[in-house]
PDB file of C-alpha atoms in Angstrom:
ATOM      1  CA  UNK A   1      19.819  63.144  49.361  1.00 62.00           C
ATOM      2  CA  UNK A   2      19.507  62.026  46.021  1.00 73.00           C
ATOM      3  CA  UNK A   3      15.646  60.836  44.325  1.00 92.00           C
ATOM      4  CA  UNK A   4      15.427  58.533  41.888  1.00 96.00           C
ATOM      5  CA  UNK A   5      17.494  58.687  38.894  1.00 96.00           C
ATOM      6  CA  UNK A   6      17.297  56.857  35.359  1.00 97.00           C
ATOM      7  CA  UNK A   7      19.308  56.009  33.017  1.00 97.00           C
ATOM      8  CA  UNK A   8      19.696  57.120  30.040  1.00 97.00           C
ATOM      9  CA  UNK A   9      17.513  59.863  29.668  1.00 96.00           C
ATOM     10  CA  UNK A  10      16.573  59.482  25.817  1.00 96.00           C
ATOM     11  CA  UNK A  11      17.259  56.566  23.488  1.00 96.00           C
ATOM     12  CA  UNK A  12      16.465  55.760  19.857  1.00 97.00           C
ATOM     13  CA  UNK A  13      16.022  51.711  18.740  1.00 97.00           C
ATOM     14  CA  UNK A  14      14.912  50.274  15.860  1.00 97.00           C
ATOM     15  CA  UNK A  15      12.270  47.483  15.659  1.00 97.00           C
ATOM     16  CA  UNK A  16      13.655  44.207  16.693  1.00 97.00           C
ATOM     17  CA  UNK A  17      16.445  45.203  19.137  1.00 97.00           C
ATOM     18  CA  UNK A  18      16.500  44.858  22.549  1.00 98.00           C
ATOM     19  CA  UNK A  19      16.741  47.707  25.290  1.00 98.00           C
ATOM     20  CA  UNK A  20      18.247  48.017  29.026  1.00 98.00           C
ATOM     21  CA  UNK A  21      17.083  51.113  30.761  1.00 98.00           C
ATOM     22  CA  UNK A  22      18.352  51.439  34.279  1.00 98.00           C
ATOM     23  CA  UNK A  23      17.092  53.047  37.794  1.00 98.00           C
ATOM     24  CA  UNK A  24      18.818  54.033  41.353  1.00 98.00           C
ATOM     25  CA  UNK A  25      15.730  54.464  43.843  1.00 97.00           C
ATOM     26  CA  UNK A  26      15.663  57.297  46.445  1.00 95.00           C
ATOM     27  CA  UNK A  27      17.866  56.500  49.174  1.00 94.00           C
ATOM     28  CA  UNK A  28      16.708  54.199  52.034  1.00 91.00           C
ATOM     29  CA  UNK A  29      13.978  52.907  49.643  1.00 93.00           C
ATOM     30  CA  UNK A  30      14.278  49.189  48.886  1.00 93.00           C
ATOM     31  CA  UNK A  31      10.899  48.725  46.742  1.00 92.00           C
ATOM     32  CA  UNK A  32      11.227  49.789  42.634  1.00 94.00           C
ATOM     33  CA  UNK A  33       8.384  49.376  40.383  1.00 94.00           C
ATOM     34  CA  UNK A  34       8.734  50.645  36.478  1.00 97.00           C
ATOM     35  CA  UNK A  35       5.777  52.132  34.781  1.00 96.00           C
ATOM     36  CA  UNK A  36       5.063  52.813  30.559  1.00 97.00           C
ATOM     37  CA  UNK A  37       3.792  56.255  30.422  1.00 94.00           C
ATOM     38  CA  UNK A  38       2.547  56.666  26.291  1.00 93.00           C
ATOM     39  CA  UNK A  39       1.729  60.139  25.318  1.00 89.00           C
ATOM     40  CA  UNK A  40      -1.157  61.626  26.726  1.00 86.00           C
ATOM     41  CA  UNK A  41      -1.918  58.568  29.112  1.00 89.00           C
ATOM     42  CA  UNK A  42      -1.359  57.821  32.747  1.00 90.00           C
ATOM     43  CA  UNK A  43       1.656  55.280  33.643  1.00 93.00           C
ATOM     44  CA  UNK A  44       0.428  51.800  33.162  1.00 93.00           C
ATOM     45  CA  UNK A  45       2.761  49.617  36.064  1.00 92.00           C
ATOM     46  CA  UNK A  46       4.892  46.847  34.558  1.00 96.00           C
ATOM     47  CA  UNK A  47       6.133  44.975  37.221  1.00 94.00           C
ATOM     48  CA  UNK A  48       7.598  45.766  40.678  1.00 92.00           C
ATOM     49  CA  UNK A  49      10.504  44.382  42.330  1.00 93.00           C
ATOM     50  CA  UNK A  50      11.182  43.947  46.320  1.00 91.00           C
ATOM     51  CA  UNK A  51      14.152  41.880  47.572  1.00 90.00           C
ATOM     52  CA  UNK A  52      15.106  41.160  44.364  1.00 93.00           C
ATOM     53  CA  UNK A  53      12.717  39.147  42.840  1.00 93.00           C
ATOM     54  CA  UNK A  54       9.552  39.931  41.040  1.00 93.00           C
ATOM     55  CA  UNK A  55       6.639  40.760  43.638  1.00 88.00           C
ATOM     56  CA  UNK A  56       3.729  41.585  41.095  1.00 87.00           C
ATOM     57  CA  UNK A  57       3.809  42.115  37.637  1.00 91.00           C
ATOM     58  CA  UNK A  58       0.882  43.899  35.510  1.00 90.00           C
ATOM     59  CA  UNK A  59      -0.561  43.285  32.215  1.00 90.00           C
ATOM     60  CA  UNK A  60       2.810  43.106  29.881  1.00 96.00           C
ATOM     61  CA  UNK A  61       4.365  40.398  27.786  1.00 96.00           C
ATOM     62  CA  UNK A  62       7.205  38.691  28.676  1.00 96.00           C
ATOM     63  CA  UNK A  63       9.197  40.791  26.442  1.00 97.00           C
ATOM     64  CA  UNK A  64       9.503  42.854  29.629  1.00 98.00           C
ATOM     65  CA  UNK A  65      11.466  41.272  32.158  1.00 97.00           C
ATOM     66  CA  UNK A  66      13.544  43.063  35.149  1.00 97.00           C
ATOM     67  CA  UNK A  67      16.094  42.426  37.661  1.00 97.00           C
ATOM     68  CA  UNK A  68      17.054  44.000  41.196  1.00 97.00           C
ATOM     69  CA  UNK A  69      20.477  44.298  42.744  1.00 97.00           C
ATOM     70  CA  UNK A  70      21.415  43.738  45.895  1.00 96.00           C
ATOM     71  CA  UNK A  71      22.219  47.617  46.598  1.00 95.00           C
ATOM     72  CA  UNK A  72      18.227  47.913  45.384  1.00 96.00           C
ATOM     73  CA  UNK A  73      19.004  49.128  41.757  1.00 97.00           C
ATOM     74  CA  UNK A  74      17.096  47.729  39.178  1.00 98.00           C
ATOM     75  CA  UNK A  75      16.929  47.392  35.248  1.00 98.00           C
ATOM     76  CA  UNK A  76      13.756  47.091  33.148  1.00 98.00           C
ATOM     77  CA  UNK A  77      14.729  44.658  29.511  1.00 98.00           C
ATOM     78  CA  UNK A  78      12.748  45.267  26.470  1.00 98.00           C
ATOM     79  CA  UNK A  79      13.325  42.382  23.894  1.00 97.00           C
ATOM     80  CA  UNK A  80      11.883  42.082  20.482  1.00 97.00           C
ATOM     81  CA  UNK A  81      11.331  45.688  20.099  1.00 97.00           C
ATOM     82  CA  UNK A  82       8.281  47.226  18.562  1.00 97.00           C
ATOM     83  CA  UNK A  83       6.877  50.337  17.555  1.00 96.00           C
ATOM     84  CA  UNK A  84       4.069  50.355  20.389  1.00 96.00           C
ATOM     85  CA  UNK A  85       6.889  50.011  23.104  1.00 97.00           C
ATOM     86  CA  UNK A  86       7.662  53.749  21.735  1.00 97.00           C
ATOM     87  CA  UNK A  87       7.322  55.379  25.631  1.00 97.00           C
ATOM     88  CA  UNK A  88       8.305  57.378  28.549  1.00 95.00           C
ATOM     89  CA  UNK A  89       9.721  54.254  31.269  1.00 97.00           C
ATOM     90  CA  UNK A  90       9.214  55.142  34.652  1.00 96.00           C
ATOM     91  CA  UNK A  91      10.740  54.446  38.465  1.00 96.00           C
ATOM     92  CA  UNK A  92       9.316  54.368  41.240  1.00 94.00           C
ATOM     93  CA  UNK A  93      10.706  53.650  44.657  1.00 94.00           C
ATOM     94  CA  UNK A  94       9.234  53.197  48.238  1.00 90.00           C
ATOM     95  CA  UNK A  95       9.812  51.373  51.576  1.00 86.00           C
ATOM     96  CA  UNK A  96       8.921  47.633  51.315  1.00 76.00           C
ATOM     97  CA  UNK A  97       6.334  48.010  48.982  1.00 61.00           C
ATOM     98  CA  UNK A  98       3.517  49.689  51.235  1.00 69.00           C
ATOM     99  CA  UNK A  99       1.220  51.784  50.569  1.00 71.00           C
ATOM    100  CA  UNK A 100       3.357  54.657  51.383  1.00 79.00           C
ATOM    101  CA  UNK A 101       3.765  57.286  48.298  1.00 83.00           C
ATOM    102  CA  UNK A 102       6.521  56.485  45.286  1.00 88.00           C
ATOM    103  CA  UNK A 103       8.505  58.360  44.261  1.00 92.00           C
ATOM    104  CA  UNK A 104       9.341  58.963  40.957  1.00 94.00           C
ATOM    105  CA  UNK A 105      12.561  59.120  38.476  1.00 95.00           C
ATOM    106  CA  UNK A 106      12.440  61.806  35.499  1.00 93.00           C
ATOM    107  CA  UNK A 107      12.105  58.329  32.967  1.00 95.00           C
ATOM    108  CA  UNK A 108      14.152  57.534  30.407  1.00 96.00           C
ATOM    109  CA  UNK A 109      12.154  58.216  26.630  1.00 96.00           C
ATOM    110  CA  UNK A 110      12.243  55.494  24.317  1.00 97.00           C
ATOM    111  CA  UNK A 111      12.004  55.795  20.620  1.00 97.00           C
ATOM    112  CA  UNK A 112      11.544  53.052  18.254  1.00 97.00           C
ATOM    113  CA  UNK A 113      12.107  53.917  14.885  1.00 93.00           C
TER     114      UNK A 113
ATOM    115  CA  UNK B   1      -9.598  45.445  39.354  1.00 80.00           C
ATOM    116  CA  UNK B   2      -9.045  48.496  41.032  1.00 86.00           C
ATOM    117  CA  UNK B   3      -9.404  51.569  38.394  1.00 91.00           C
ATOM    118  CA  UNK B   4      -9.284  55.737  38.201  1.00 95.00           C
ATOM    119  CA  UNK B   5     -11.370  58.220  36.470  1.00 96.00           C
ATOM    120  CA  UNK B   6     -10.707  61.600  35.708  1.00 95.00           C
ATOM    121  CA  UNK B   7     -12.033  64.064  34.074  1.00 90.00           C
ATOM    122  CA  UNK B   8     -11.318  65.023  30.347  1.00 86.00           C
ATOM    123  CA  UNK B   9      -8.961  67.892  29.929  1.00 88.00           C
ATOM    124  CA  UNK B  10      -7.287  70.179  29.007  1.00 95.00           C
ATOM    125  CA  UNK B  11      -8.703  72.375  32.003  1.00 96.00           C
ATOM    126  CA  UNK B  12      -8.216  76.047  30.752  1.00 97.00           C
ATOM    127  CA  UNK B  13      -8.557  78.900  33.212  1.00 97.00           C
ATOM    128  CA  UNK B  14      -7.113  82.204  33.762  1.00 97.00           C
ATOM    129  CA  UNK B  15      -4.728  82.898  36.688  1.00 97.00           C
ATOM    130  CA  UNK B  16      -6.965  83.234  40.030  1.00 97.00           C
ATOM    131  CA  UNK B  17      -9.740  81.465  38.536  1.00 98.00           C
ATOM    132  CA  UNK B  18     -10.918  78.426  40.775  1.00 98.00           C
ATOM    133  CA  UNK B  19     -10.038  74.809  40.055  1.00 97.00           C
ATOM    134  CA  UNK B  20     -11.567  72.038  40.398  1.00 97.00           C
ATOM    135  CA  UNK B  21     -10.700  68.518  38.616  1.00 98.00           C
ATOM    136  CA  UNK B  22     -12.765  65.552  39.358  1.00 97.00           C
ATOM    137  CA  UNK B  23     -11.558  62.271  40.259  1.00 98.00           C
ATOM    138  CA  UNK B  24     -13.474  58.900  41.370  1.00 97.00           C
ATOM    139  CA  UNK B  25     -12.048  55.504  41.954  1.00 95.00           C
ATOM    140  CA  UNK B  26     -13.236  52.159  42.482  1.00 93.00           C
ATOM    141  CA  UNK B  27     -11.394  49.577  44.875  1.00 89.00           C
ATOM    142  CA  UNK B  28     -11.351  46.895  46.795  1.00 82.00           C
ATOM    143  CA  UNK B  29     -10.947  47.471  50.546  1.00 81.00           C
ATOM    144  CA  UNK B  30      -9.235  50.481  51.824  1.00 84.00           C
ATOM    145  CA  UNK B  31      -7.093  52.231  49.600  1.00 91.00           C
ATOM    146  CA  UNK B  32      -4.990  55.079  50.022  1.00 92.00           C
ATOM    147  CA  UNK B  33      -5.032  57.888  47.412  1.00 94.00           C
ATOM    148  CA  UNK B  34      -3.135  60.383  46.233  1.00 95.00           C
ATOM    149  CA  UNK B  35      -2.793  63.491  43.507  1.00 97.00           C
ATOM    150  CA  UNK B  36       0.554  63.514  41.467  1.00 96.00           C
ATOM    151  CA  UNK B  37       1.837  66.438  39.208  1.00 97.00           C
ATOM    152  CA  UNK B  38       3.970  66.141  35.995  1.00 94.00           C
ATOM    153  CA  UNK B  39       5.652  68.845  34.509  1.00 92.00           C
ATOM    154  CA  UNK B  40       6.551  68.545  30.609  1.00 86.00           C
ATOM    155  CA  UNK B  41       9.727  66.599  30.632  1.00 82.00           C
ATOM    156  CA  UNK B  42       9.737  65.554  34.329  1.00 86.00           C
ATOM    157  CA  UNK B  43       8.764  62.514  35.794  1.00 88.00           C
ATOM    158  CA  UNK B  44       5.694  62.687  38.708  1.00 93.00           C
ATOM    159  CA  UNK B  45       5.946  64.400  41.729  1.00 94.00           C
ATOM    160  CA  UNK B  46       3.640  63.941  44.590  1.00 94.00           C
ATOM    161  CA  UNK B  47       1.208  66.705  45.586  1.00 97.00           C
ATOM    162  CA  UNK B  48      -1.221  65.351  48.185  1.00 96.00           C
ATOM    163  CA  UNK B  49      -2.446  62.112  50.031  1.00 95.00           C
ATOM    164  CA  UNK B  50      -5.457  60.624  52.123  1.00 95.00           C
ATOM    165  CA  UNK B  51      -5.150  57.265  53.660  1.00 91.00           C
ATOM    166  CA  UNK B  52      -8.520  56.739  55.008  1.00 91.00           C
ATOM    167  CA  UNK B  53     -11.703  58.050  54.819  1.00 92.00           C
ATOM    168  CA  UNK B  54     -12.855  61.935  55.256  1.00 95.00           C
ATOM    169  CA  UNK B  55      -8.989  62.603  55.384  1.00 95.00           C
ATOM    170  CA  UNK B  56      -7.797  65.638  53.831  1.00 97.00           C
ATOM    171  CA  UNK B  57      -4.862  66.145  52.155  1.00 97.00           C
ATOM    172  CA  UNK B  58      -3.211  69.684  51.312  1.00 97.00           C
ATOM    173  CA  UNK B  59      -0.342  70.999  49.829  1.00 97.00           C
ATOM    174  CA  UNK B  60       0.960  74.063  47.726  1.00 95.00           C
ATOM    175  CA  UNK B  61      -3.003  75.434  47.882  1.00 97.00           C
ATOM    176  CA  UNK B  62      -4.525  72.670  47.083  1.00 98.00           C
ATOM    177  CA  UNK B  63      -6.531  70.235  48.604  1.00 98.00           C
ATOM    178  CA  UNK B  64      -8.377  67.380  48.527  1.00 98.00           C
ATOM    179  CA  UNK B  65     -10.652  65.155  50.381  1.00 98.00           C
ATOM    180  CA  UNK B  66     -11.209  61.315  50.554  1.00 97.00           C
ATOM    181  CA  UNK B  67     -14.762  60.492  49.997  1.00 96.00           C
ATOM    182  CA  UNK B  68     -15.830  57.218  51.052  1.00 93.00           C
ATOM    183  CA  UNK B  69     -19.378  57.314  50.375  1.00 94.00           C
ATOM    184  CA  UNK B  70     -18.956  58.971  47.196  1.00 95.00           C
ATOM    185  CA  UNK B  71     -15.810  57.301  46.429  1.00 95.00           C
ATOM    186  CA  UNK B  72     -14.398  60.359  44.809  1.00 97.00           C
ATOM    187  CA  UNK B  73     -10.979  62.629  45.522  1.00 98.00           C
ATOM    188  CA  UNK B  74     -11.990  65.531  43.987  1.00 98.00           C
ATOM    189  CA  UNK B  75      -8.729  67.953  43.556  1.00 98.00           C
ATOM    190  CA  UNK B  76      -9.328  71.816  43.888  1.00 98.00           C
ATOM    191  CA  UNK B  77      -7.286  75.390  44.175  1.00 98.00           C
ATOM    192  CA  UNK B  78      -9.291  78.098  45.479  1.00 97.00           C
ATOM    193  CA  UNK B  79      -6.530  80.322  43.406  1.00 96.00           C
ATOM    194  CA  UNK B  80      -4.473  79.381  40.278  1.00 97.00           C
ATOM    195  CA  UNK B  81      -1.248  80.750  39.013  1.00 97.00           C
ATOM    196  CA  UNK B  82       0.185  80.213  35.672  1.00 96.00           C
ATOM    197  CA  UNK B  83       2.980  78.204  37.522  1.00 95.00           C
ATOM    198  CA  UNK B  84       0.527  75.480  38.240  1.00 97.00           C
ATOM    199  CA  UNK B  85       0.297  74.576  34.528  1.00 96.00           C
ATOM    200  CA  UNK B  86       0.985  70.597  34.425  1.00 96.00           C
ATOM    201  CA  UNK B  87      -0.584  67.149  34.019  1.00 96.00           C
ATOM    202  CA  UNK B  88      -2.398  66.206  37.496  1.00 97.00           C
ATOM    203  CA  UNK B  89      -2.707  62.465  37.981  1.00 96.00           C
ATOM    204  CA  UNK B  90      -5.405  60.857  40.504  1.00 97.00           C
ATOM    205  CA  UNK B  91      -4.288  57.614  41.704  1.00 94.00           C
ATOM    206  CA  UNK B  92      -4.683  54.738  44.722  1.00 92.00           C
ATOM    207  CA  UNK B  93      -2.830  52.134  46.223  1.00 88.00           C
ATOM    208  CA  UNK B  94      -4.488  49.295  47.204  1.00 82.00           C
ATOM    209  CA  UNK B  95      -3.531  45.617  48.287  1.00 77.00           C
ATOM    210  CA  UNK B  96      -3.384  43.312  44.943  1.00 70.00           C
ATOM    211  CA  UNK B  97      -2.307  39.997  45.381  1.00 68.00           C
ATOM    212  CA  UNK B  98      -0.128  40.496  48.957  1.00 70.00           C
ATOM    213  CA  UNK B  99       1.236  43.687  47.696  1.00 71.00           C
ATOM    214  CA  UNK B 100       0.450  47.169  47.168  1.00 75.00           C
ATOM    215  CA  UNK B 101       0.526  48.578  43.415  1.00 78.00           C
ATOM    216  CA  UNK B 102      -0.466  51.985  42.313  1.00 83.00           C
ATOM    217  CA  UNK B 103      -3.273  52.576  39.632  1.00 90.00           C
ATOM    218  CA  UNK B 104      -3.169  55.853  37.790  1.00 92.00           C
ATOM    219  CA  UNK B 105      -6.096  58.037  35.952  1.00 94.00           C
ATOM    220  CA  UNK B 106      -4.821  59.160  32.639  1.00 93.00           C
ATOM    221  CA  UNK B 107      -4.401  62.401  33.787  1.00 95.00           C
ATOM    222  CA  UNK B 108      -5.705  66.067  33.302  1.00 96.00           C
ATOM    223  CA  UNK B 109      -3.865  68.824  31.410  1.00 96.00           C
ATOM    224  CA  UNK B 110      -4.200  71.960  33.427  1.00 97.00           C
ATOM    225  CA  UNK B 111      -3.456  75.336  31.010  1.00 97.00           C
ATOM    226  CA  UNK B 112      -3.276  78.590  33.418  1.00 97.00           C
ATOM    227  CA  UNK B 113      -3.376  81.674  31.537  1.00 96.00           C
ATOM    228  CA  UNK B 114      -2.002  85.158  33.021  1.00 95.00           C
TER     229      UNK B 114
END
């Protein structure tokens, strides 16, 4: 049964470009929410997506945007890249967006340069 | 808002020393909570949950207990091991506009030496 995964697992940008970082939730799950973990904090949530469409979305620009699949996978874009957006992206899935436990994808680490 | 507090790390204790690392939250309603684990280069794994109060959740030797009154979650080992080395993360889910979304402390840094 496989978790989360994420894809890629490192990538290096430069300021100005644009990013697509990529996530399969855990099997069965239907619920993916992306997180920005910077180093030495907790993951601040970006947005969360349920049936395709954005359900909530925290305190980001609109530089971050999303999409979700039909088969539940989901992609987090980062436009107008800066030097804060330098990060470790996290997945998370879960059933129908309850208030059941997410789990987690390894993250993909992005480095603007 | 709903919001997490931990406390400061790094935590640095030698193997079979006790552990405790504090955590209080403050919510809205009924939220559940939970303690996740990182390990350097991993994403978070969960490690225990509560979803109401005076629950207690356990796993792996460790425990913790949801505090209503107090509104804390308090994590502790009675027993460390050098394995348990990692970033713990105290969080809750709680209803925010229709849906649930997670909020995170920033995490303790737990250094076990032998």
């Amino acid at each position: 049964d496989a978790g989360v995964t994420q894809s890629p697992t490192h990538l290096i940008k430069t300021r100005g470009q644009q990013v697509t970082l990529r996530c399969s939730p855990k099997s069965g799950h239907d619920t993916v929410s992306w997180y920005q973990q910077a180093l030495g904090q907790g993951p601040q949530f970006i947005f969360q997506y349920y049936e395709e469409e954005e359900r909530q979305r925290g305190n980001f620009p609109d530089r971050f945007s999303g999409h979700q699949f039909p088969n539940y996978s989901s992609e987090l874009n980062v436009n107008a890249l800066l030097l804060g957006d330098s990060a470790l992206y996290l997945c998370a899935s879960n059933m129908g967006g309850s208030n059941q436990p997410q789990h987690f994808g390894d993250g993909t680490r992005l480095s603007i340069l | 808002g709903n919001s997490v507090t931990q406390m400061e790390g790094p935590v640095t204790l030698s193997e079979e020393a006790f552990l405790t690392i504090n955590c209080t939250y403050t919510a809205t309603g009924y939220p559940s909570l939970f303690w996740y684990v990182q390990y350097p280069g991993e994403g978070l794994q969960l490690l225990l949950k509560a979803t109401k109060a005076d629950d207690k959740g356990s796993n792996k030797g460790f425990e913790a207990t949801y505090r209503k009154e107090t509104t804390s979650f308090h994590l502790e080992k009675g027993s460390v091991q050098v394995s348990d080395s990692a970033v713990y993360f105290c969080a809750l889910s709680g209803l925010s506009g229709g849906s649930y979304i997670p909020t995170f402390g920033r995490g303790t840094s737990l250094i076990v030496h032998p």
